[in-house]
Short mmCIF file of C-alpha atoms and ligand atoms in Angstrom, two decimals:
data_model
loop_
_atom_site.label_atom_id
_atom_site.label_comp_id
_atom_site.label_asym_id
_atom_site.label_seq_id
_atom_site.Cartn_x
_atom_site.Cartn_y
_atom_site.Cartn_z
CA UNK A 1 11.96 9.56 20.50
CA UNK A 2 8.65 8.85 22.39
CA UNK A 3 6.21 6.12 21.10
CA UNK A 4 3.05 7.94 20.04
CA UNK A 5 -0.31 6.20 21.30
CA UNK A 6 -2.98 6.26 18.85
CA UNK A 7 -6.16 8.13 20.16
CA UNK A 8 -9.52 6.60 19.31
CA UNK A 9 -11.47 8.88 17.36
CA UNK A 10 -13.88 11.09 19.27
CA UNK A 11 -17.64 10.78 17.80
CA UNK A 12 -17.78 14.67 17.56
CA UNK A 13 -14.74 14.70 15.21
CA UNK A 14 -16.50 14.32 11.98
CA UNK A 15 -15.61 15.45 8.72
CA UNK A 16 -18.46 18.01 8.06
CA UNK A 17 -18.53 16.99 4.38
CA UNK A 18 -18.83 13.31 4.38
CA UNK A 19 -19.30 12.55 8.11
CA UNK A 20 -16.16 10.11 8.25
CA UNK A 21 -14.49 10.20 11.66
CA UNK A 22 -11.34 11.99 11.95
CA UNK A 23 -8.68 12.33 14.53
CA UNK A 24 -7.68 15.73 15.98
CA UNK A 25 -5.07 17.65 13.62
CA UNK A 26 -5.61 15.42 10.66
CA UNK A 27 -5.31 17.83 7.62
CA UNK A 28 -7.49 16.06 5.60
CA UNK A 29 -10.38 13.46 5.78
CA UNK A 30 -9.03 9.92 4.98
CA UNK A 31 -12.44 9.30 3.28
CA UNK A 32 -13.19 12.53 0.80
CA UNK A 33 -9.67 14.32 1.18
CA UNK A 34 -11.62 17.48 2.37
CA UNK A 35 -8.74 19.87 3.90
CA UNK A 36 -9.98 20.59 7.68
CA UNK A 37 -8.67 23.56 9.50
CA UNK A 38 -8.27 22.90 13.47
CA UNK A 39 -9.37 26.35 14.97
CA UNK A 40 -9.45 27.26 18.46
CA UNK A 41 -12.96 26.35 18.47
CA UNK A 42 -13.07 25.25 22.57
CA UNK A 43 -10.99 28.13 23.19
CA UNK A 44 -8.12 26.36 24.76
CA UNK A 45 -5.45 28.86 23.80
CA UNK A 46 -7.20 32.04 22.67
CA UNK A 47 -5.12 32.10 19.63
CA UNK A 48 -5.01 30.86 16.12
CA UNK A 49 -2.20 31.16 13.16
CA UNK A 50 -2.71 34.37 11.08
CA UNK A 51 -1.73 32.47 7.92
CA UNK A 52 -3.22 29.01 8.11
CA UNK A 53 -6.05 29.30 10.77
CA UNK A 54 -4.88 26.58 12.85
CA UNK A 55 -4.98 26.75 16.74
CA UNK A 56 -1.56 27.96 18.27
CA UNK A 57 -0.21 29.06 21.48
CA UNK A 58 0.67 32.84 22.15
CA UNK A 59 3.92 31.32 23.57
CA UNK A 60 4.96 29.61 20.52
CA UNK A 61 7.39 31.70 18.25
CA UNK A 62 6.48 29.56 15.33
CA UNK A 63 3.23 28.04 13.92
CA UNK A 64 3.66 24.18 14.26
CA UNK A 65 1.35 23.52 11.51
CA UNK A 66 2.57 25.93 8.79
CA UNK A 67 5.81 26.89 9.82
CA UNK A 68 4.83 30.90 9.74
CA UNK A 69 6.59 32.90 12.14
CA UNK A 70 4.17 33.99 14.81
CA UNK A 71 6.69 35.49 17.22
CA UNK A 72 5.33 38.63 19.31
CA UNK A 73 5.64 40.21 22.96
CA UNK A 74 3.75 37.29 24.13
CA UNK A 75 5.93 34.60 22.66
CA UNK A 76 7.90 32.66 25.39
CA UNK A 77 12.00 33.66 25.20
CA UNK A 78 12.91 30.16 26.28
CA UNK A 79 11.40 27.34 24.29
CA UNK A 80 8.69 25.46 26.78
CA UNK A 81 7.73 21.47 26.83
CA UNK A 82 3.88 22.38 26.67
CA UNK A 83 1.79 25.77 27.14
CA UNK A 84 -1.41 25.38 28.02
CA UNK A 85 -3.81 23.70 25.42
CA UNK A 86 -0.95 21.47 24.18
CA UNK A 87 0.48 18.28 25.50
CA UNK A 88 3.98 17.13 25.74
CA UNK A 89 4.49 14.16 23.53
CA UNK A 90 8.25 14.25 22.47
CA UNK A 91 11.19 16.83 22.82
CA UNK A 92 12.02 18.73 19.78
CA UNK A 93 14.00 16.28 17.44
CA UNK A 94 16.80 18.83 17.10
CA UNK A 95 16.84 19.06 20.62
CA UNK A 96 16.29 23.02 20.97
CA UNK A 97 14.73 22.67 24.44
CA UNK A 98 11.15 22.70 23.32
CA UNK A 99 8.37 20.32 23.61
CA UNK A 100 6.34 19.03 20.43
CA UNK A 101 2.79 17.49 20.48
CA UNK A 102 2.05 14.85 18.04
CA UNK A 103 1.48 15.05 15.11
CA UNK A 104 3.06 18.56 14.73
CA UNK A 105 5.46 18.79 11.57
CA UNK A 106 7.23 21.58 12.82
CA UNK A 107 8.71 22.47 15.94
CA UNK A 108 6.79 25.81 17.19
CA UNK A 109 10.02 26.82 19.12
CA UNK A 110 12.74 26.39 16.67
CA UNK A 111 10.36 25.61 13.35
CA UNK A 112 12.66 22.72 12.39
CA UNK A 113 11.05 19.54 11.01
CA UNK A 114 9.67 16.70 13.31
CA UNK A 115 9.67 13.37 12.41
CA UNK A 116 6.99 10.80 13.97
CA UNK A 117 7.00 7.09 14.55
CA UNK A 118 4.00 6.11 12.45
CA UNK A 119 3.90 2.69 14.02
CA UNK A 120 0.20 2.83 14.98
CA UNK A 121 -0.57 3.16 10.94
CA UNK A 122 -0.74 -0.19 8.77
CA UNK A 123 1.50 1.27 6.17
CA UNK A 124 2.92 4.66 4.95
CA UNK A 125 1.76 7.08 2.30
CA UNK A 126 3.62 6.77 -1.04
CA UNK A 127 3.65 10.68 -1.37
CA UNK A 128 4.68 11.95 1.87
CA UNK A 129 5.88 8.79 3.81
CA UNK A 130 3.59 9.46 6.92
CA UNK A 131 1.15 7.06 8.13
CA UNK A 132 -1.76 5.85 6.70
CA UNK A 133 -4.26 2.86 7.11
CA UNK A 134 -4.86 0.63 4.01
CA UNK A 135 -8.67 1.22 3.63
CA UNK A 136 -7.80 5.20 3.48
CA UNK A 137 -8.95 6.88 0.32
CA UNK A 138 -6.96 9.91 0.90
CA UNK A 139 -3.44 10.47 3.07
CA UNK A 140 -4.68 12.45 5.98
CA UNK A 141 -1.34 14.21 6.04
CA UNK A 142 -1.15 15.39 2.38
CA UNK A 143 -4.49 14.61 0.93
CA UNK A 144 -3.32 12.38 -1.76
CA UNK A 145 -4.13 9.10 -2.78
CA UNK A 146 -3.05 6.88 0.17
CA UNK A 147 -2.79 3.59 -1.89
CA UNK A 148 -0.73 5.23 -4.49
CA UNK A 149 -2.80 3.83 -7.31
CA UNK A 150 -2.75 7.26 -8.77
CA UNK A 151 1.00 6.76 -9.59
CA UNK A 152 0.37 3.76 -11.60
CA UNK A 153 -2.58 4.58 -13.71
CA UNK A 154 -1.21 2.85 -16.66
CA UNK A 155 -0.19 -0.31 -15.06
CA UNK A 156 -3.49 -0.72 -13.31
CA UNK A 157 -5.78 -0.02 -16.36
CA UNK A 158 -3.50 -2.75 -18.34
CA UNK A 159 -3.96 -5.22 -15.37
CA UNK A 160 -7.87 -4.58 -15.09
CA UNK A 161 -7.97 -5.27 -19.06
CA UNK A 162 -6.04 -8.35 -18.75
CA UNK A 163 -8.12 -9.99 -16.05
CA UNK A 164 -11.20 -9.12 -18.02
CA UNK A 165 -9.85 -10.53 -21.24
CA UNK A 166 -8.84 -13.77 -18.92
CA UNK A 167 -12.78 -13.67 -17.84
CA UNK A 168 -11.61 -13.44 -14.12
CA UNK A 169 -14.32 -11.64 -11.93
CA UNK A 170 -12.61 -9.02 -9.69
CA UNK A 171 -12.67 -9.87 -6.14
CA UNK A 172 -12.53 -6.44 -4.57
CA UNK A 173 -8.75 -6.59 -4.35
CA UNK A 174 -6.92 -3.19 -3.26
CA UNK A 175 -3.52 -2.41 -4.81
CA UNK A 176 -1.39 -0.50 -2.34
CA UNK A 177 2.08 1.02 -3.38
CA UNK A 178 4.21 0.58 -0.22
CA UNK A 179 7.76 0.36 0.64
CA UNK A 180 9.22 -2.68 1.46
CA UNK A 181 8.50 -5.65 -0.43
CA UNK A 182 5.57 -6.86 -2.78
CA UNK A 183 3.34 -9.39 -1.43
CA UNK A 184 -0.27 -10.32 0.25
CA UNK A 185 -0.60 -11.48 3.93
CA UNK A 186 -3.25 -14.28 4.12
CA UNK A 187 -4.94 -12.41 6.96
CA UNK A 188 -5.79 -9.74 4.13
CA UNK A 189 -5.85 -11.76 1.34
CA UNK A 190 -7.50 -8.57 -0.75
CA UNK A 191 -4.57 -6.13 0.25
CA UNK A 192 -1.99 -6.44 -2.43
CA UNK A 193 1.31 -4.65 -1.76
CA UNK A 194 3.33 -3.63 -4.52
CA UNK A 195 7.03 -2.40 -3.87
CA UNK A 196 6.94 1.37 -4.36
CA UNK A 197 10.57 2.17 -5.23
CA UNK A 198 10.07 1.06 -9.06
CA UNK A 199 7.81 4.52 -9.09
CA UNK A 200 8.12 6.45 -6.07
CA UNK A 201 11.03 9.09 -6.82
CA UNK A 202 11.41 8.50 -10.34
CA UNK A 203 11.10 11.91 -12.16
CA UNK A 204 10.04 10.66 -15.72
CA UNK A 205 7.32 8.60 -16.55
CA UNK A 206 9.32 6.39 -19.05
CA UNK A 207 11.83 5.37 -15.97
CA UNK A 208 9.09 3.36 -14.49
CA UNK A 209 9.20 -0.09 -15.94
CA UNK A 210 5.58 -0.41 -16.78
CA UNK A 211 5.77 -3.94 -18.18
CA UNK A 212 7.64 -5.45 -15.29
CA UNK A 213 4.89 -3.54 -13.05
CA UNK A 214 2.36 -5.37 -14.54
CA UNK A 215 3.82 -8.88 -14.58
CA UNK A 216 4.41 -7.98 -10.71
CA UNK A 217 1.07 -7.11 -10.14
CA UNK A 218 -0.39 -9.91 -11.77
CA UNK A 219 1.79 -12.21 -9.78
CA UNK A 220 0.87 -10.68 -6.47
CA UNK A 221 -2.89 -10.77 -7.39
CA UNK A 222 -2.46 -14.91 -8.14
CA UNK A 223 -1.54 -14.99 -4.42
CA UNK A 224 -4.45 -12.61 -3.35
CA UNK A 225 -6.65 -15.05 -5.87
CA UNK A 226 -5.24 -18.25 -4.09
CA UNK A 227 -5.88 -17.04 -0.65
CA UNK A 228 -9.33 -15.89 -1.74
CA UNK A 229 -10.04 -19.67 -2.77
CA UNK A 230 -8.03 -21.43 -0.44
CA UNK A 231 -10.61 -24.24 -0.41
CA UNK A 232 -9.45 -24.93 -3.85
CA UNK A 233 -5.60 -25.98 -2.57
CA UNK A 234 -7.18 -28.93 -0.20
CA UNK A 235 -8.66 -30.59 -3.68
CA UNK A 236 -6.99 -33.44 -5.24
CA UNK A 237 -6.79 -31.60 -8.67
CA UNK A 238 -4.75 -28.61 -7.19
CA UNK A 239 -2.33 -30.66 -5.53
CA UNK A 240 -1.86 -33.00 -8.61
CA UNK A 241 -0.96 -29.51 -10.42
CA UNK A 242 0.83 -27.69 -7.81
CA UNK A 243 1.67 -29.54 -4.93
CA UNK A 244 0.78 -28.74 -1.24
CA UNK A 245 0.47 -25.05 -0.48
CA UNK A 246 1.33 -25.38 3.17
CA UNK A 247 4.74 -26.64 2.45
CA UNK A 248 7.48 -24.63 4.50
CA UNK A 249 8.39 -21.41 2.67
CA UNK A 250 12.35 -20.89 1.78
CA UNK A 251 12.21 -18.12 -0.57
CA UNK A 252 14.02 -14.89 -0.62
CA UNK A 253 12.03 -11.68 -1.50
CA UNK A 254 14.95 -10.39 -3.72
CA UNK A 255 13.83 -12.25 -6.63
CA UNK A 256 11.95 -9.21 -8.30
CA UNK A 257 14.15 -9.59 -11.42
CA UNK A 258 11.88 -12.56 -12.32
CA UNK A 259 8.97 -10.21 -13.35
CA UNK A 260 10.78 -8.37 -15.72
CA UNK A 261 10.88 -11.67 -17.96
CA UNK A 262 8.40 -11.60 -20.48
CA UNK A 263 8.94 -14.94 -22.01
CA UNK A 264 8.90 -18.51 -20.48
CA UNK A 265 11.95 -19.49 -19.29
CA UNK A 266 13.95 -22.65 -20.54
CA UNK A 267 15.76 -23.48 -17.07
CA UNK A 268 13.25 -25.86 -15.39
CA UNK A 269 11.12 -28.10 -17.58
CA UNK A 270 8.43 -28.54 -14.56
CA UNK A 271 7.80 -24.97 -14.07
CA UNK A 272 7.12 -21.86 -15.95
CA UNK A 273 9.89 -19.84 -14.69
CA UNK A 274 12.61 -20.90 -12.46
CA UNK A 275 10.84 -18.58 -9.35
CA UNK A 276 7.81 -20.88 -9.86
CA UNK A 277 10.15 -23.80 -8.75
CA UNK A 278 10.64 -22.26 -5.27
CA UNK A 279 7.26 -22.86 -3.70
CA UNK A 280 3.75 -24.30 -4.73
CA UNK A 281 2.29 -20.97 -3.83
CA UNK A 282 5.03 -19.02 -6.24
CA UNK A 283 4.41 -21.95 -8.52
CA UNK A 284 0.54 -20.81 -8.67
CA UNK A 285 1.42 -17.04 -8.83
CA UNK A 286 3.48 -17.37 -11.69
CA UNK A 287 1.04 -19.74 -13.53
CA UNK A 288 -1.49 -17.20 -12.74
CA UNK A 289 0.95 -14.20 -14.09
CA UNK A 290 1.16 -16.02 -17.51
CA UNK A 291 -2.58 -17.22 -18.05
CA UNK A 292 -3.60 -13.41 -17.12
CA UNK A 293 -0.88 -11.86 -19.37
CA UNK A 294 -1.50 -14.03 -22.06
CA UNK A 295 -5.36 -13.42 -21.64
CA UNK A 296 -6.18 -16.98 -20.86
CA UNK A 297 -5.80 -17.85 -24.50
CA UNK A 298 -4.69 -21.48 -23.95
CA UNK A 299 -3.84 -22.25 -27.53
CA UNK A 300 -1.09 -19.69 -27.47
CA UNK A 301 -0.04 -20.65 -24.12
CA UNK A 302 0.71 -24.20 -24.91
CA UNK A 303 2.57 -23.19 -28.21
CA UNK A 304 4.75 -20.69 -25.87
CA UNK A 305 5.22 -23.63 -23.64
CA UNK A 306 5.92 -26.20 -26.42
CA UNK A 307 8.67 -23.85 -27.79
CA UNK A 308 10.28 -24.15 -24.34
CA UNK A 309 10.14 -27.80 -24.05
CA UNK A 310 7.89 -27.89 -20.95
CA UNK A 311 6.82 -31.16 -19.47
CA UNK A 312 3.30 -31.99 -19.32
CA UNK A 313 2.84 -31.22 -15.84
CA UNK A 314 3.19 -27.49 -16.69
CA UNK A 315 0.26 -27.83 -19.36
CA UNK A 316 -1.56 -29.34 -16.67
CA UNK A 317 -1.19 -26.15 -14.25
CA UNK A 318 -2.47 -24.14 -16.70
CA UNK A 319 -5.60 -26.56 -17.33
CA UNK A 320 -6.29 -26.78 -13.63
CA UNK A 321 -6.67 -23.08 -13.34
CA UNK A 322 -8.27 -22.76 -16.44
CA UNK A 323 -10.90 -25.46 -15.43
CA UNK A 324 -11.19 -23.92 -12.20
CA UNK A 325 -12.01 -20.21 -13.50
CA UNK A 326 -14.65 -22.27 -15.67
CA UNK A 327 -16.40 -23.56 -12.74
CA UNK A 328 -16.47 -20.28 -11.15
CA UNK A 329 -18.45 -18.98 -13.79
CA UNK A 330 -20.97 -21.87 -13.52
CA UNK A 331 -19.72 -24.30 -16.28
ZN1 LIG B 1 -14.90 13.58 4.38
ZN1 LIG B 2 -0.08 28.53 10.67
ZN1 LIG B 3 12.59 22.70 18.27
ZN1 LIG B 4 0.66 11.64 2.46
ZN1 LIG B 5 5.14 -14.45 -4.95
#
């Protein structure tokens, strides 16, 4: 498999609906989702597919864009590396002997499906698994919501409602459904990645663990919030409650089960949940999760903590967060 080097967009390749820059052979504008047809406008090959209208070569047996059979007397009997108008980027995945150009989904010689390494992109689309960047609204390959937010509307509505009830002002965070692990990279504190396996591939909506997702999103938003207000972590009041956030991390990522727990756990008196005890940043994210899912109602939270025999420090964590949020609102 050869590595694909991503081309810088040419100024002339622009969406004719919204003006956003495109890369050649993107099926959809990543900004407005408009479907694009890449014709033979520059007369590179003198041929377009009868079915999809995209540029093809007379030498091809199949359209590499829509898989239509386009074999005729001009087609090459042998698979070629790169006929006029096309580049050789890789050999066909199926070793038919022909060459393929990025990002052809089908081999123009044997019609079989091609896989492309999408390392030039920041992530992958939860709908079609091809490469997308985090800012993209639409997937350039399948045209669907590249963030995957359309797959978890119930969870997102719920989280937004909880944040509003907790009187948290939105900070332009962006939820992205992605494969791998859930988390927030401190370099991009507003991008909140949520593991897609809880949602993608589920056939029925009731197979999706909605309340766990709400908890998970609230937890990750806690990380995003803290990175967004990092100066606060340097203050004495924060340190007294949560400790030092720059402490070395030794947390395994397989602790997602914790987010299924809706109640405060009894295992550790100094932390709201056992997972909160793994690191000061997790402690904050868990405290944030409970604060938000209890709508910032301190009286209810405190009686819940009392029932679980939590020590004073846990109350102080919630108070530190509560007071900080008030100070942000100008109290
Ligand atoms: Zn557009
Ligand atoms: Zn076609
Ligand atoms: Zn092939
Ligand atoms: Zn897609
Ligand atoms: Zn965490």
